CSV table of C-alpha atoms in Angstrom, one decimal:
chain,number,residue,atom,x,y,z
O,207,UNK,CA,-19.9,-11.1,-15.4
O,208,UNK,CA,-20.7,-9.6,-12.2
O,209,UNK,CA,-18.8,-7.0,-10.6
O,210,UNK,CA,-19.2,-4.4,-7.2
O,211,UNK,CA,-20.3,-1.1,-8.3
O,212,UNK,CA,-21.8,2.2,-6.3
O,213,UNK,CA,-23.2,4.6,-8.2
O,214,UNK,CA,-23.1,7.8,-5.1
O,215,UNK,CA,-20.4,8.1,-2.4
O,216,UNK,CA,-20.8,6.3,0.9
O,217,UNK,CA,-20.5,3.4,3.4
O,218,UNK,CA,-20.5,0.3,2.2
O,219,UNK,CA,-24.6,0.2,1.9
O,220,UNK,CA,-23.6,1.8,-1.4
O,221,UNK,CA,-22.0,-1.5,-2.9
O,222,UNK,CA,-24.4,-3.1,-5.5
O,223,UNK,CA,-23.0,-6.6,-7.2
O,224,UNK,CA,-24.3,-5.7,-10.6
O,225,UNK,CA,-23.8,-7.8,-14.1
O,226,UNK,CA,-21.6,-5.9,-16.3
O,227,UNK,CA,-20.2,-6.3,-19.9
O,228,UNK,CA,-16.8,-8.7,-19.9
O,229,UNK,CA,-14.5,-6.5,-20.8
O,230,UNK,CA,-11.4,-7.2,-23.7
O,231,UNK,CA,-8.2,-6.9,-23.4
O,232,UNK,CA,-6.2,-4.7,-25.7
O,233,UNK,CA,-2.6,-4.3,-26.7
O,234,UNK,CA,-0.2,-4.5,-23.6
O,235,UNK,CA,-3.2,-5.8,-21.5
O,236,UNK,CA,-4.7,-9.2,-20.7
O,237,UNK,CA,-8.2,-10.6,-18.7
O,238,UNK,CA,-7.8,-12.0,-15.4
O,239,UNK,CA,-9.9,-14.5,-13.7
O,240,UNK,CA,-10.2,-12.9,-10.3
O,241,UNK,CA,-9.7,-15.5,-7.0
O,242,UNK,CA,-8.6,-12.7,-4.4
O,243,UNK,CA,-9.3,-9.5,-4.7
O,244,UNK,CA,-7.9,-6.7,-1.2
O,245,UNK,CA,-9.5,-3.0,-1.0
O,246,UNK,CA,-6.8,-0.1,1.0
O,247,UNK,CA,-7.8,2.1,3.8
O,248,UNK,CA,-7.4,4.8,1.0
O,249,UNK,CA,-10.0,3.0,-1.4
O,250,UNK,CA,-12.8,3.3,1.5
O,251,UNK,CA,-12.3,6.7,1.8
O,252,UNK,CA,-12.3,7.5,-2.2
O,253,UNK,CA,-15.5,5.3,-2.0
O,254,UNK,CA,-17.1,7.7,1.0
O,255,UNK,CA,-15.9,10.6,-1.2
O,256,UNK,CA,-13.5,12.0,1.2
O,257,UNK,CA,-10.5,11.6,-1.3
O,258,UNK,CA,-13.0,13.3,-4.5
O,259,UNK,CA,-10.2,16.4,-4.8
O,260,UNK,CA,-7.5,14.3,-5.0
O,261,UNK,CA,-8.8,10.9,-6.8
O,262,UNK,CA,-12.8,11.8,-8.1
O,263,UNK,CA,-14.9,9.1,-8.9
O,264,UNK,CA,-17.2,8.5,-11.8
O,265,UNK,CA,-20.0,6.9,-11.4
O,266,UNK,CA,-20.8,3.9,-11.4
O,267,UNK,CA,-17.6,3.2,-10.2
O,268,UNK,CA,-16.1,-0.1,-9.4
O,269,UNK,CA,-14.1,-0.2,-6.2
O,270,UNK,CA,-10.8,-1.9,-5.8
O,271,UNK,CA,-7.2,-2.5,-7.0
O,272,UNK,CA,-5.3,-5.1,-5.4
O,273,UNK,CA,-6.1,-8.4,-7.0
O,274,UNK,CA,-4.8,-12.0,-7.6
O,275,UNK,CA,-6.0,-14.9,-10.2
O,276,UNK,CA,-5.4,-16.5,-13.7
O,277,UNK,CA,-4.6,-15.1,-16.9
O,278,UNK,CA,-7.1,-16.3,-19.1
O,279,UNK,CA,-6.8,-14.0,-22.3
O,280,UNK,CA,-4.3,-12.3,-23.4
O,281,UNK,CA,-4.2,-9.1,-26.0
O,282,UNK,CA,-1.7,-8.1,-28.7
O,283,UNK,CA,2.0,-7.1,-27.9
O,284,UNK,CA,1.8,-8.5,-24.2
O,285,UNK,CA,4.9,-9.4,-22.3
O,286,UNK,CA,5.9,-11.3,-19.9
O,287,UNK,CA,2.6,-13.0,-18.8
O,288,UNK,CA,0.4,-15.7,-20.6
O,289,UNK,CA,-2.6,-17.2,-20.5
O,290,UNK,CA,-2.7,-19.7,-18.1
O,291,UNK,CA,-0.4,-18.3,-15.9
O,292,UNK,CA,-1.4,-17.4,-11.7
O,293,UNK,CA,-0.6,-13.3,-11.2
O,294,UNK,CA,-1.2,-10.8,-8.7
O,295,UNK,CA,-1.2,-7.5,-9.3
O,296,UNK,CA,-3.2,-4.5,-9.2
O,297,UNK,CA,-5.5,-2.4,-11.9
O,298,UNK,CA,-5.4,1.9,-12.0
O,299,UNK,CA,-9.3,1.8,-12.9
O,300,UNK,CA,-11.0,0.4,-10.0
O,301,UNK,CA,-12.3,-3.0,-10.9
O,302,UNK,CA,-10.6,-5.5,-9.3
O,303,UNK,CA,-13.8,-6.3,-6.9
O,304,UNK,CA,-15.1,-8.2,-9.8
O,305,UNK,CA,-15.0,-11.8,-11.7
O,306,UNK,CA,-12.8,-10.4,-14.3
O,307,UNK,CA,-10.2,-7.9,-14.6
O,308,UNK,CA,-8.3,-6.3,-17.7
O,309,UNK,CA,-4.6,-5.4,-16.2
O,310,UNK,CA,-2.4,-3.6,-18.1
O,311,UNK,CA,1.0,-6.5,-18.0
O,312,UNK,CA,3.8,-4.3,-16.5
O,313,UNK,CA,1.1,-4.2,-13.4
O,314,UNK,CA,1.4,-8.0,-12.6
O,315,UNK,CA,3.8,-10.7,-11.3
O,316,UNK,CA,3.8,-14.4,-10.9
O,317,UNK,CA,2.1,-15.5,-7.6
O,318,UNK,CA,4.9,-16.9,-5.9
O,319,UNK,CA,4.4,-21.1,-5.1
O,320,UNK,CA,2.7,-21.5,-1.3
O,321,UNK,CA,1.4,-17.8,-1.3
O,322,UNK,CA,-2.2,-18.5,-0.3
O,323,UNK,CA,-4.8,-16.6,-2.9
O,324,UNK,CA,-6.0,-14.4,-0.1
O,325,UNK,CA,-2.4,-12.5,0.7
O,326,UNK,CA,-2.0,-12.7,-3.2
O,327,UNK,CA,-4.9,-10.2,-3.6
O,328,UNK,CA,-4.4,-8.2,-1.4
O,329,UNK,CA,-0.5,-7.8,-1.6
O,330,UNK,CA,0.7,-5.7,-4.3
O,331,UNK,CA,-0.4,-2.1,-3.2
O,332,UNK,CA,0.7,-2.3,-0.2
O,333,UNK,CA,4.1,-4.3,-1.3
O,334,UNK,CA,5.1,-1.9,-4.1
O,335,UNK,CA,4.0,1.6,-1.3
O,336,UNK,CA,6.5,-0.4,1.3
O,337,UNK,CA,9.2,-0.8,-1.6
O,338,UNK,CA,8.8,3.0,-2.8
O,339,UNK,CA,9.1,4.7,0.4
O,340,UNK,CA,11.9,2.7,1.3
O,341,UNK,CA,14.0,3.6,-1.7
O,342,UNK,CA,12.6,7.1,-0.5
O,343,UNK,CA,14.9,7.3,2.5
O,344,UNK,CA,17.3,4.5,0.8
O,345,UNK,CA,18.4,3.2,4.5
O,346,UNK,CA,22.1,2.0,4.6
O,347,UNK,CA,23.1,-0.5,7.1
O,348,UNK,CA,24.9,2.1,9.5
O,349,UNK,CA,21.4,3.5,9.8
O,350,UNK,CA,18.4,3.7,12.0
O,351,UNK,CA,15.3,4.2,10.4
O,352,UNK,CA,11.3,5.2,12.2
O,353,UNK,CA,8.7,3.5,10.7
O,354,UNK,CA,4.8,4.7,11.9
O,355,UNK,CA,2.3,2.2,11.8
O,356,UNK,CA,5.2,-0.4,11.5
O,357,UNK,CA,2.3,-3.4,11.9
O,358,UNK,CA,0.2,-1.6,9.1
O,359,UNK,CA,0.1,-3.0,5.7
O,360,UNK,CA,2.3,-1.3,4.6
O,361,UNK,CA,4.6,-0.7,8.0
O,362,UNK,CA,4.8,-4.2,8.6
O,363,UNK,CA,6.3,-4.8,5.1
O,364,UNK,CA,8.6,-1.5,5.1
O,365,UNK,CA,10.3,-2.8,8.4
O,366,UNK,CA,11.2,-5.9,6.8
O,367,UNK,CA,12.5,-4.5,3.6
O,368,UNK,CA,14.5,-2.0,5.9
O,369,UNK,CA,15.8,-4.2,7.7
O,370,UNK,CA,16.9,-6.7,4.8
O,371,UNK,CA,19.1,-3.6,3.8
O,372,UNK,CA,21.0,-4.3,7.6
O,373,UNK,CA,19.8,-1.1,9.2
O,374,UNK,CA,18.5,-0.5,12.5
O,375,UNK,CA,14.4,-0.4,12.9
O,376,UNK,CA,12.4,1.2,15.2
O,377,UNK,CA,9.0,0.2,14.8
O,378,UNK,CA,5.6,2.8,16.2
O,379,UNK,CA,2.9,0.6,16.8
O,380,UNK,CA,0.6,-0.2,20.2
O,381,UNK,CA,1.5,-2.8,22.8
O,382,UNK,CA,-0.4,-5.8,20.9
O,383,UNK,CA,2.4,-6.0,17.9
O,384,UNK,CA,5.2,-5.3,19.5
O,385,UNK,CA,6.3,-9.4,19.7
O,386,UNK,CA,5.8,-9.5,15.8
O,387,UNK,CA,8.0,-6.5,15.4
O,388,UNK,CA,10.5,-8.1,17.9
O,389,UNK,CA,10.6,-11.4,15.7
O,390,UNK,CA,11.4,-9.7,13.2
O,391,UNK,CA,14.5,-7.8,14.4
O,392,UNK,CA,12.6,-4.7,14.7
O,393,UNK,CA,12.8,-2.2,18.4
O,394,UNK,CA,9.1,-1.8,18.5
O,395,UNK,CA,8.0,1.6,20.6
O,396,UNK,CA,4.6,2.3,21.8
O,397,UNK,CA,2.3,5.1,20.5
O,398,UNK,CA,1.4,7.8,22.8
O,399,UNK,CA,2.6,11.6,24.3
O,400,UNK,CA,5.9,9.7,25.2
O,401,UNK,CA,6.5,8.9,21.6
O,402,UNK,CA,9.0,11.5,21.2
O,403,UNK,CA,11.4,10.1,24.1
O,404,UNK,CA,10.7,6.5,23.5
O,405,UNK,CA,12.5,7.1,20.0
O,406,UNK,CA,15.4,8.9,21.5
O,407,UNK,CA,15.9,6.1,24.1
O,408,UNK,CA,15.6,3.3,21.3
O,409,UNK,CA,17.9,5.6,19.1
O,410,UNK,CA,20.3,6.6,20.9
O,411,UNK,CA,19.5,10.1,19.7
O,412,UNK,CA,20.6,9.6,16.4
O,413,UNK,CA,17.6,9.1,13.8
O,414,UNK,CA,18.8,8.9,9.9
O,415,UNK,CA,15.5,8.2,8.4
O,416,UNK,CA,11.7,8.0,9.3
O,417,UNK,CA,9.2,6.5,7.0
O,418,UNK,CA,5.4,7.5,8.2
O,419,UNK,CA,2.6,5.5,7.0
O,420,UNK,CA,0.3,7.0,9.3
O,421,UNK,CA,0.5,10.7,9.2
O,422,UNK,CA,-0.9,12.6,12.4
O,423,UNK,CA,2.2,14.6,13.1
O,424,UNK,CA,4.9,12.5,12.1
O,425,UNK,CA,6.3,14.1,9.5
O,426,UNK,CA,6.4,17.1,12.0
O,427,UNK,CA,7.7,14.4,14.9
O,428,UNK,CA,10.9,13.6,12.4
O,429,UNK,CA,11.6,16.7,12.0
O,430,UNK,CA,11.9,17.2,15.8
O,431,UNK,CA,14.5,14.4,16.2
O,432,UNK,CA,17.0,15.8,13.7
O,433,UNK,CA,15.9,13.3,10.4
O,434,UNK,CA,16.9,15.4,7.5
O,435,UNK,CA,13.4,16.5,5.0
O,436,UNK,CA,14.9,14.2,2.3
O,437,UNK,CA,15.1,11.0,4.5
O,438,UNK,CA,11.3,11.5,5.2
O,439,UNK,CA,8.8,9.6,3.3
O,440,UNK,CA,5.3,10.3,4.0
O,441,UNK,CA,2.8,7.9,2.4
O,442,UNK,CA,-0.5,9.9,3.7
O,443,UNK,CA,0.4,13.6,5.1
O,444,UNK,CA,1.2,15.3,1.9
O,445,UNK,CA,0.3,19.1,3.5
O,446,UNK,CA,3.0,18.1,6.2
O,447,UNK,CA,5.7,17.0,3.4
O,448,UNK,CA,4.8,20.6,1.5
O,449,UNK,CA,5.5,22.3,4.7
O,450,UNK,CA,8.8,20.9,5.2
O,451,UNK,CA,10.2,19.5,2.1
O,452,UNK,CA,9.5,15.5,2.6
O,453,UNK,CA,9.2,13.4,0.6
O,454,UNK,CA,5.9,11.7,-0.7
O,455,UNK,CA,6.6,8.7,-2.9
């Protein structure tokens, strides 16, 4: 089969599509025909090496997680999926950027009916970050909750799941988004040195929870408005969370 591989960190002049063994499922695991397959922000940078303390590659390495397609084999003892049926899910190994993928089964879903292929691949990272850092914070409906980069991949799904819970949602992200983040009940305020008072105004004063999904001082910024260290969620600044006591799920 043939499958993107890089064999030294880099840009993407690094990717090679290279013919590699099909692999075999084992127990717990089955082979997906790939149709979509995403990459994260985080992905290019493990790829250019700038992640290699945190999440080291071995090379060759494949490259990608985020995937959608058809079960066509299936090992022992696997549950809850079959061959034949259309999943999306994601793989810990970095081979998703390839014609066939072994998944482990507790890593896939069913591909809901008139979900295109393309938002299929590239959904389930960034779904399952937005669902953890939500239940992070655990926003009640009496609340208002800060999301950064609330038009991300991530953001734009954490303001919907926070605001399916009934709370409040006030949404960083520039100019250009803020009618999607409007549409979708969210008080959208613009990035910039009058970040800090455009929250307060929004708010009220009164901030319960941030969720930051773009780091560059937020974590510090939600301590400034009052937001308790255990109703931060940082998905990126981890030195920041240290610092104060955040959380990073």
């Amino acid at each position: 089969m043939k499958a993107v591989r890089f064999h030294e960190y880099g840009g993407i002049d690094v990717l090679r599509v290279e013919e590699v063994e099909r692999p075999a499922p084992g127990p717990g695991q089955v082979l997906v025909e790939v149709r979509a397959a995403g990459i994260q922000p985080g992905e290019t940078m493990i790829r250019k090496g700038a992640r290699h303390g945190r999440w080291p590659a071995t090379f060759p390495s494949g490259q990608g997680s985020d995937l959608a397609g058809v079960v066509v084999e299936a090992g022992p003892q696997v549950r809850g999926v079959a061959v034949g049926d259309e999943v999306l899910g994601f793989t810990h190994h970095r081979a998703s950027h390839a014609e066939f993928v072994v998944v482990d089964d507790v890593n896939l879903t069913s591909r809901p009916e008139g979900l295109s292929w393309d938002v299929a691949g590239s959904l389930y990272v960034a779904g399952t970050t937005a669902y953890a850092t939500l239940f992070a914070v655990d926003p009640q409906p009496a609340d208002t909750v800060v999301v950064s980069g609330a038009a991300g991949g991530v953001g734009s799904l954490a303001v919907q799941l926070a605001r399916r819970r009934g709370a409040t949602v006030i949404g960083l992200a520039s100019e250009q988004n803020h009618a999607w983040l409007k549409d979708r009940g969210v008080i959208p305020v613009e990035y910039g040195q009058d970040v800090a008072e455009g929250i307060r105004q929004a708010s009220g004063g009164i901030v319960d929870a941030f969720i930051d999904t773009f780091g560059d001082g937020y974590v510090e910024l939600a301590v400034e408005l009052g937001v308790r260290p255990e109703r931060i969620n940082t998905i990126i600044d981890w030195q920041a969370a240290a610092r104060v006591g955040a959380r990073t799920r």
